[in-house]
Short mmCIF file of C-alpha atoms and ligand atoms in Angstrom, two decimals:
data_model
loop_
_atom_site.label_atom_id
_atom_site.label_comp_id
_atom_site.label_asym_id
_atom_site.label_seq_id
_atom_site.Cartn_x
_atom_site.Cartn_y
_atom_site.Cartn_z
CA MET A 1 -28.43 -79.26 0.35
CA MET A 2 -26.50 -78.99 3.31
CA ASN A 3 -24.00 -76.43 4.83
CA LYS A 4 -25.36 -73.02 2.99
CA GLY A 5 -26.41 -71.47 6.20
CA CYS A 6 -29.98 -71.52 7.14
CA ALA A 7 -33.31 -70.73 6.61
CA ILE A 8 -35.42 -67.71 8.38
CA VAL A 9 -39.00 -68.05 9.09
CA THR A 10 -40.98 -64.32 10.35
CA GLY A 11 -43.68 -66.66 11.72
CA GLY A 12 -42.06 -69.70 12.00
CA SER A 13 -44.33 -70.60 14.65
CA ARG A 14 -48.06 -71.23 13.28
CA GLY A 15 -50.34 -71.71 10.82
CA ILE A 16 -48.70 -71.47 6.98
CA GLY A 17 -44.83 -70.63 8.66
CA LYS A 18 -45.09 -73.09 11.21
CA ALA A 19 -45.80 -75.72 8.02
CA ILE A 20 -42.37 -73.75 6.53
CA SER A 21 -40.74 -74.28 9.21
CA LEU A 22 -40.83 -78.14 9.24
CA LYS A 23 -40.45 -77.89 5.20
CA MET A 24 -37.06 -76.28 5.38
CA SER A 25 -36.26 -78.57 7.89
CA GLU A 26 -36.50 -81.53 5.42
CA MET A 27 -34.82 -80.09 3.33
CA GLY A 28 -31.80 -79.50 5.28
CA LEU A 29 -31.34 -76.22 6.63
CA PRO A 30 -31.01 -75.64 9.65
CA VAL A 31 -34.27 -73.14 10.68
CA VAL A 32 -34.68 -69.32 13.04
CA ILE A 33 -37.96 -69.56 13.85
CA ASN A 34 -39.31 -66.19 14.49
CA TYR A 35 -42.29 -65.37 16.90
CA ASN A 36 -43.98 -62.40 18.08
CA PHE A 37 -46.34 -63.56 21.04
CA ASP A 38 -46.00 -66.97 21.11
CA LYS A 39 -43.25 -68.78 22.77
CA ALA A 40 -45.12 -72.05 23.47
CA ALA A 41 -45.89 -72.57 19.57
CA ALA A 42 -42.12 -71.72 19.05
CA LYS A 43 -41.40 -73.55 20.99
CA ALA A 44 -42.81 -77.02 19.68
CA VAL A 45 -41.87 -76.44 16.36
CA LEU A 46 -38.72 -77.39 16.72
CA ASN A 47 -39.62 -79.86 19.23
CA ASN A 48 -40.70 -81.16 16.43
CA ILE A 49 -37.51 -80.24 13.79
CA GLU A 50 -35.38 -82.21 17.21
CA ASN A 51 -36.87 -84.84 17.06
CA MET A 52 -36.90 -84.91 12.72
CA GLY A 53 -33.34 -85.31 13.34
CA GLY A 54 -33.80 -81.50 11.96
CA ARG A 55 -31.12 -78.06 13.87
CA GLY A 56 -32.89 -74.53 14.55
CA ILE A 57 -33.22 -71.28 17.25
CA ILE A 58 -36.74 -69.89 18.21
CA PHE A 59 -35.78 -65.61 18.13
CA ARG A 60 -38.64 -63.73 19.25
CA CYS A 61 -38.76 -59.99 16.81
CA ASP A 62 -41.07 -57.47 15.95
CA VAL A 63 -39.86 -57.70 12.71
CA SER A 64 -41.93 -54.44 11.91
CA ASP A 65 -38.66 -53.29 14.70
CA ALA A 66 -35.75 -52.48 12.38
CA SER A 67 -33.02 -53.01 15.36
CA GLN A 68 -34.50 -56.48 16.10
CA VAL A 69 -34.04 -57.98 12.83
CA LYS A 70 -30.29 -56.69 12.98
CA ASN A 71 -30.68 -58.59 16.30
CA MET A 72 -31.98 -61.77 14.98
CA ILE A 73 -29.90 -61.73 12.17
CA SER A 74 -26.86 -60.99 14.18
CA CYS A 75 -28.35 -64.00 15.82
CA ALA A 76 -28.49 -66.30 13.14
CA LEU A 77 -25.09 -65.79 11.44
CA SER A 78 -23.68 -66.03 14.66
CA GLU A 79 -24.62 -69.70 15.08
CA TYR A 80 -24.77 -70.63 11.39
CA GLY A 81 -22.04 -68.36 9.92
CA ASN A 82 -24.38 -67.72 6.75
CA ILE A 83 -27.89 -67.33 6.04
CA TYR A 84 -29.36 -69.20 2.89
CA ALA A 85 -33.27 -68.43 2.92
CA LEU A 86 -35.53 -65.72 4.56
CA ILE A 87 -38.76 -65.92 4.01
CA ASN A 88 -40.89 -63.16 4.95
CA ASN A 89 -44.29 -65.13 6.40
CA ALA A 90 -44.94 -62.61 9.09
CA GLY A 91 -48.77 -61.40 8.44
CA ILE A 92 -51.34 -60.31 10.39
CA SER A 93 -54.83 -59.15 8.48
CA GLN A 94 -57.98 -57.80 9.79
CA ILE A 95 -61.29 -56.98 8.66
CA LYS A 96 -63.09 -53.97 8.51
CA LEU A 97 -64.76 -50.74 6.51
CA PHE A 98 -62.59 -49.05 4.57
CA GLY A 99 -64.10 -45.40 6.27
CA ASP A 100 -63.31 -47.25 9.59
CA ILE A 101 -59.47 -48.16 9.27
CA THR A 102 -58.01 -45.87 11.88
CA LEU A 103 -54.68 -44.30 10.65
CA ASP A 104 -52.78 -46.60 13.15
CA GLU A 105 -54.53 -49.19 12.13
CA TRP A 106 -53.12 -48.85 8.64
CA HIS A 107 -49.63 -47.72 9.81
CA ARG A 108 -49.49 -51.44 12.09
CA MET A 109 -50.45 -53.66 8.95
CA GLU A 110 -47.48 -51.15 7.06
CA GLY A 111 -45.37 -52.12 9.89
CA VAL A 112 -46.03 -55.59 10.26
CA CYS A 113 -46.51 -56.88 6.59
CA LEU A 114 -44.63 -54.32 4.38
CA ASP A 115 -41.53 -52.42 6.68
CA GLY A 116 -41.16 -56.28 7.83
CA VAL A 117 -40.18 -57.54 4.38
CA PHE A 118 -38.22 -54.64 3.98
CA ASN A 119 -36.84 -55.01 7.26
CA CYS A 120 -35.55 -58.58 7.37
CA CYS A 121 -34.37 -58.47 3.04
CA GLN A 122 -31.86 -55.42 3.99
CA ALA A 123 -31.01 -57.49 7.52
CA VAL A 124 -30.13 -60.04 5.47
CA LEU A 125 -28.65 -58.80 1.78
CA PRO A 126 -25.25 -57.53 2.81
CA ASN A 127 -25.10 -61.61 3.73
CA MET A 128 -26.24 -63.43 0.83
CA ILE A 129 -24.25 -60.76 -1.64
CA HIS A 130 -20.97 -62.11 0.03
CA ASN A 131 -21.48 -65.00 -0.57
CA LYS A 132 -23.25 -64.56 -4.72
CA SER A 133 -26.12 -66.90 -3.36
CA GLY A 134 -29.51 -66.81 -0.94
CA ARG A 135 -33.19 -67.18 -1.55
CA ILE A 136 -35.70 -64.65 -0.87
CA VAL A 137 -39.08 -65.53 -0.42
CA ASN A 138 -41.84 -62.77 0.40
CA ILE A 139 -45.66 -64.57 1.83
CA SER A 140 -47.91 -62.41 -0.41
CA SER A 141 -51.29 -62.97 -0.76
CA VAL A 142 -54.67 -64.10 -3.43
CA TRP A 143 -56.22 -61.02 -2.69
CA GLY A 144 -52.84 -58.00 -3.00
CA VAL A 145 -53.22 -59.21 -6.79
CA HIS A 146 -57.02 -58.50 -6.90
CA GLY A 147 -57.92 -57.12 -3.65
CA ALA A 148 -60.20 -57.39 -1.14
CA SER A 149 -63.43 -55.73 0.02
CA CYS A 150 -63.08 -54.50 3.56
CA GLU A 151 -59.51 -55.18 3.45
CA VAL A 152 -58.14 -52.42 1.63
CA HIS A 153 -54.86 -51.91 3.94
CA TYR A 154 -54.15 -55.75 4.23
CA SER A 155 -54.44 -55.37 0.10
CA ALA A 156 -52.76 -52.68 0.45
CA VAL A 157 -49.41 -53.64 1.83
CA LYS A 158 -49.84 -57.18 0.24
CA ALA A 159 -49.33 -55.83 -3.64
CA GLY A 160 -46.38 -53.50 -1.71
CA VAL A 161 -45.13 -57.09 -1.71
CA ILE A 162 -44.99 -58.23 -5.08
CA GLY A 163 -44.15 -54.32 -6.13
CA LEU A 164 -41.21 -55.12 -3.34
CA THR A 165 -40.13 -58.74 -4.43
CA LYS A 166 -40.37 -57.96 -8.25
CA ALA A 167 -38.41 -55.21 -8.15
CA LEU A 168 -35.69 -56.01 -5.84
CA ALA A 169 -35.30 -59.39 -7.83
CA LYS A 170 -33.54 -57.49 -10.44
CA GLU A 171 -31.58 -55.71 -8.18
CA VAL A 172 -29.95 -58.76 -6.20
CA ALA A 173 -29.84 -60.77 -8.81
CA PRO A 174 -26.51 -60.35 -10.71
CA SER A 175 -25.60 -61.54 -7.20
CA GLY A 176 -26.94 -64.71 -7.23
CA ILE A 177 -29.80 -64.39 -5.14
CA THR A 178 -33.65 -64.99 -6.02
CA VAL A 179 -36.68 -63.06 -4.78
CA ASN A 180 -40.13 -64.57 -5.47
CA ALA A 181 -43.28 -65.47 -3.84
CA VAL A 182 -46.54 -66.61 -3.16
CA ALA A 183 -49.78 -65.58 -3.27
CA PRO A 184 -51.71 -68.42 -1.19
CA GLY A 185 -55.85 -67.63 -1.05
CA CYS A 186 -58.09 -69.59 0.90
CA ILE A 187 -55.69 -71.17 4.17
CA LEU A 188 -57.36 -72.66 6.85
CA THR A 189 -54.63 -71.48 9.89
CA ASP A 190 -55.84 -69.41 13.13
CA MET A 191 -56.18 -66.22 10.75
CA LEU A 192 -59.17 -67.54 8.17
CA THR A 193 -60.95 -68.93 11.06
CA GLU A 194 -60.54 -66.23 13.15
CA GLU A 195 -61.77 -64.03 11.34
CA CYS A 196 -64.32 -66.38 9.51
CA SER A 197 -68.04 -68.44 10.61
CA GLU A 198 -68.60 -71.62 9.57
CA GLU A 199 -70.95 -70.76 6.59
CA THR A 200 -68.24 -68.75 5.35
CA LEU A 201 -65.84 -71.17 5.40
CA ARG A 202 -67.79 -73.37 3.17
CA GLN A 203 -68.27 -70.32 0.50
CA LEU A 204 -64.48 -69.41 0.13
CA ALA A 205 -64.32 -73.32 0.05
CA TYR A 206 -67.32 -73.53 -2.91
CA ASP A 207 -66.13 -70.60 -4.45
CA THR A 208 -62.35 -71.89 -4.28
CA PRO A 209 -62.43 -74.15 -7.94
CA VAL A 210 -60.92 -77.63 -6.53
CA GLY A 211 -63.40 -77.28 -4.05
CA ARG A 212 -61.20 -76.87 -0.54
CA LEU A 213 -59.42 -74.74 0.99
CA GLY A 214 -55.40 -74.89 0.93
CA THR A 215 -53.87 -76.25 3.76
CA PRO A 216 -50.54 -74.64 5.37
CA GLU A 217 -48.53 -77.56 3.61
CA ASP A 218 -49.80 -76.49 0.00
CA VAL A 219 -47.77 -73.08 0.30
CA ALA A 220 -45.04 -74.38 1.69
CA HIS A 221 -44.88 -77.01 -0.70
CA ALA A 222 -44.78 -74.11 -3.04
CA VAL A 223 -42.29 -72.10 -1.00
CA SER A 224 -39.77 -75.30 -1.56
CA PHE A 225 -39.81 -74.78 -5.01
CA PHE A 226 -38.32 -71.00 -4.75
CA VAL A 227 -35.74 -72.19 -2.13
CA SER A 228 -34.71 -75.60 -4.16
CA GLU A 229 -31.82 -75.26 -6.82
CA SER A 230 -34.82 -76.61 -9.56
CA SER A 231 -35.34 -72.51 -9.00
CA ASP A 232 -32.42 -71.41 -9.89
CA PHE A 233 -33.38 -69.32 -13.34
CA ILE A 234 -36.75 -67.77 -11.62
CA THR A 235 -37.06 -64.91 -10.11
CA GLY A 236 -38.80 -61.74 -9.35
CA GLN A 237 -42.21 -64.45 -9.78
CA ILE A 238 -45.42 -64.35 -7.87
CA LEU A 239 -46.54 -68.09 -7.98
CA GLY A 240 -50.46 -68.33 -6.92
CA THR A 241 -50.92 -71.00 -4.09
CA ASP A 242 -54.97 -70.82 -4.64
CA GLY A 243 -56.93 -73.52 -6.62
CA GLY A 244 -57.62 -71.48 -9.04
CA TYR A 245 -58.81 -68.83 -6.57
CA TYR A 246 -57.73 -65.93 -9.06
P1 LIG B 301 -51.24 -66.81 11.87
O1 LIG B 301 -51.98 -66.18 12.09
O2 LIG B 301 -52.18 -68.62 11.47
O3 LIG B 301 -49.96 -67.14 11.66
C1 LIG B 301 -48.83 -65.48 11.44
C2 LIG B 301 -47.93 -65.92 12.06
O4 LIG B 301 -46.72 -64.46 12.38
C3 LIG B 301 -47.15 -66.56 13.99
O5 LIG B 301 -45.97 -66.76 13.36
C4 LIG B 301 -47.60 -65.09 14.15
O6 LIG B 301 -46.16 -65.06 15.70
C5 LIG B 301 -46.39 -64.57 13.01
N1 LIG B 301 -46.70 -62.76 13.61
C6 LIG B 301 -47.75 -62.43 13.56
N2 LIG B 301 -46.59 -61.01 13.68
C7 LIG B 301 -46.16 -60.77 13.46
C8 LIG B 301 -44.32 -59.33 14.13
N3 LIG B 301 -45.19 -58.23 13.93
N4 LIG B 301 -43.90 -59.65 13.83
C9 LIG B 301 -43.21 -61.06 14.21
N5 LIG B 301 -43.89 -62.21 13.33
C10 LIG B 301 -45.40 -61.46 13.54
O7 LIG B 301 -51.23 -66.84 10.29
P2 LIG B 301 -50.72 -67.27 8.46
O8 LIG B 301 -50.45 -68.56 8.76
O9 LIG B 301 -52.35 -67.65 7.49
O10 LIG B 301 -50.04 -66.38 7.44
C11 LIG B 301 -49.26 -66.13 7.63
C12 LIG B 301 -48.29 -65.48 6.17
O11 LIG B 301 -49.82 -66.35 4.60
C13 LIG B 301 -49.32 -63.80 6.48
O12 LIG B 301 -47.48 -63.87 5.23
C14 LIG B 301 -51.35 -63.84 5.71
O13 LIG B 301 -50.51 -62.77 5.35
C15 LIG B 301 -50.49 -65.09 4.20
N6 LIG B 301 -51.47 -65.44 3.58
C16 LIG B 301 -52.34 -65.60 4.52
C17 LIG B 301 -54.15 -66.31 4.23
C18 LIG B 301 -54.40 -67.02 4.53
O14 LIG B 301 -55.98 -67.98 4.23
N7 LIG B 301 -54.62 -67.97 5.99
C19 LIG B 301 -53.89 -66.10 2.66
C20 LIG B 301 -53.54 -65.80 2.02
C21 LIG B 301 -51.48 -64.76 3.04
P3 LIG B 301 -46.75 -64.97 16.49
O15 LIG B 301 -48.22 -66.01 17.26
O16 LIG B 301 -45.25 -65.02 18.19
O17 LIG B 301 -48.26 -63.98 17.20
#
């Protein structure tokens, strides 16, 4: 898979995004590693990629801001000529009773997790449509499929990502572009450990039929399938990566 253009991984600096960035590089694609705050983490991923003989750049941008996203895509295009894959992974989470969620918190969740996907898709599509090829993979969540108590805003926007994926897949399929989503279950990253006690993590692993929490690499494998040529005839799909949780 050479010379097709680059892969853009939003939130590619930590957790699931880091594993996806490394996987994209393994697949031969130069990687644009996006981050919002933690430049050192993004740089460490880039070092890792370069040590393995790959290429990439880091780019700071808040995906909820359309003009920052446009700058990132312009930079990717001037660096690599084309964009082959966009992985919309950047996300935030929050555990809160529905009645305590403020309108600002609701809008921030929507801004990062849903507007972010909208902004990035809109910015890359002109190049992909021109090339008549491209892969978009959105990271939703098991909670977007069946809802989570105390995460109504998170569940709502992740369900929105699923709707966006299915509809956009139909619209851009004639242009040779596939749009799919992965819906991870409980994956051991900062997002999970910052919100859950050791006991809750043990319970989540117990509640997962395969008997363990997922790893970022579990999700990266699923993403790599949608980016690979093996999935040419697959679009608009939501692949659960949850150890049988749902
Ligand atoms: P982490 O919190 O470990 O990492 C989040 C990443 O997103 C970081 O790279 C962070 O960059 C980046 N990010 C956050 N906000 C923005 C923003 N506004 N603009 C650009 N980048 C941003 O999360 P995970 O790796 O766990 O999650 C990755 C994705 O997977 C998310 O969409 C999440 O909702 C989803 N998911 C995770 C699950 C889990 O159990 N972990 C389960 C289901 C889905 P920085 O550090 O610079 O802020």
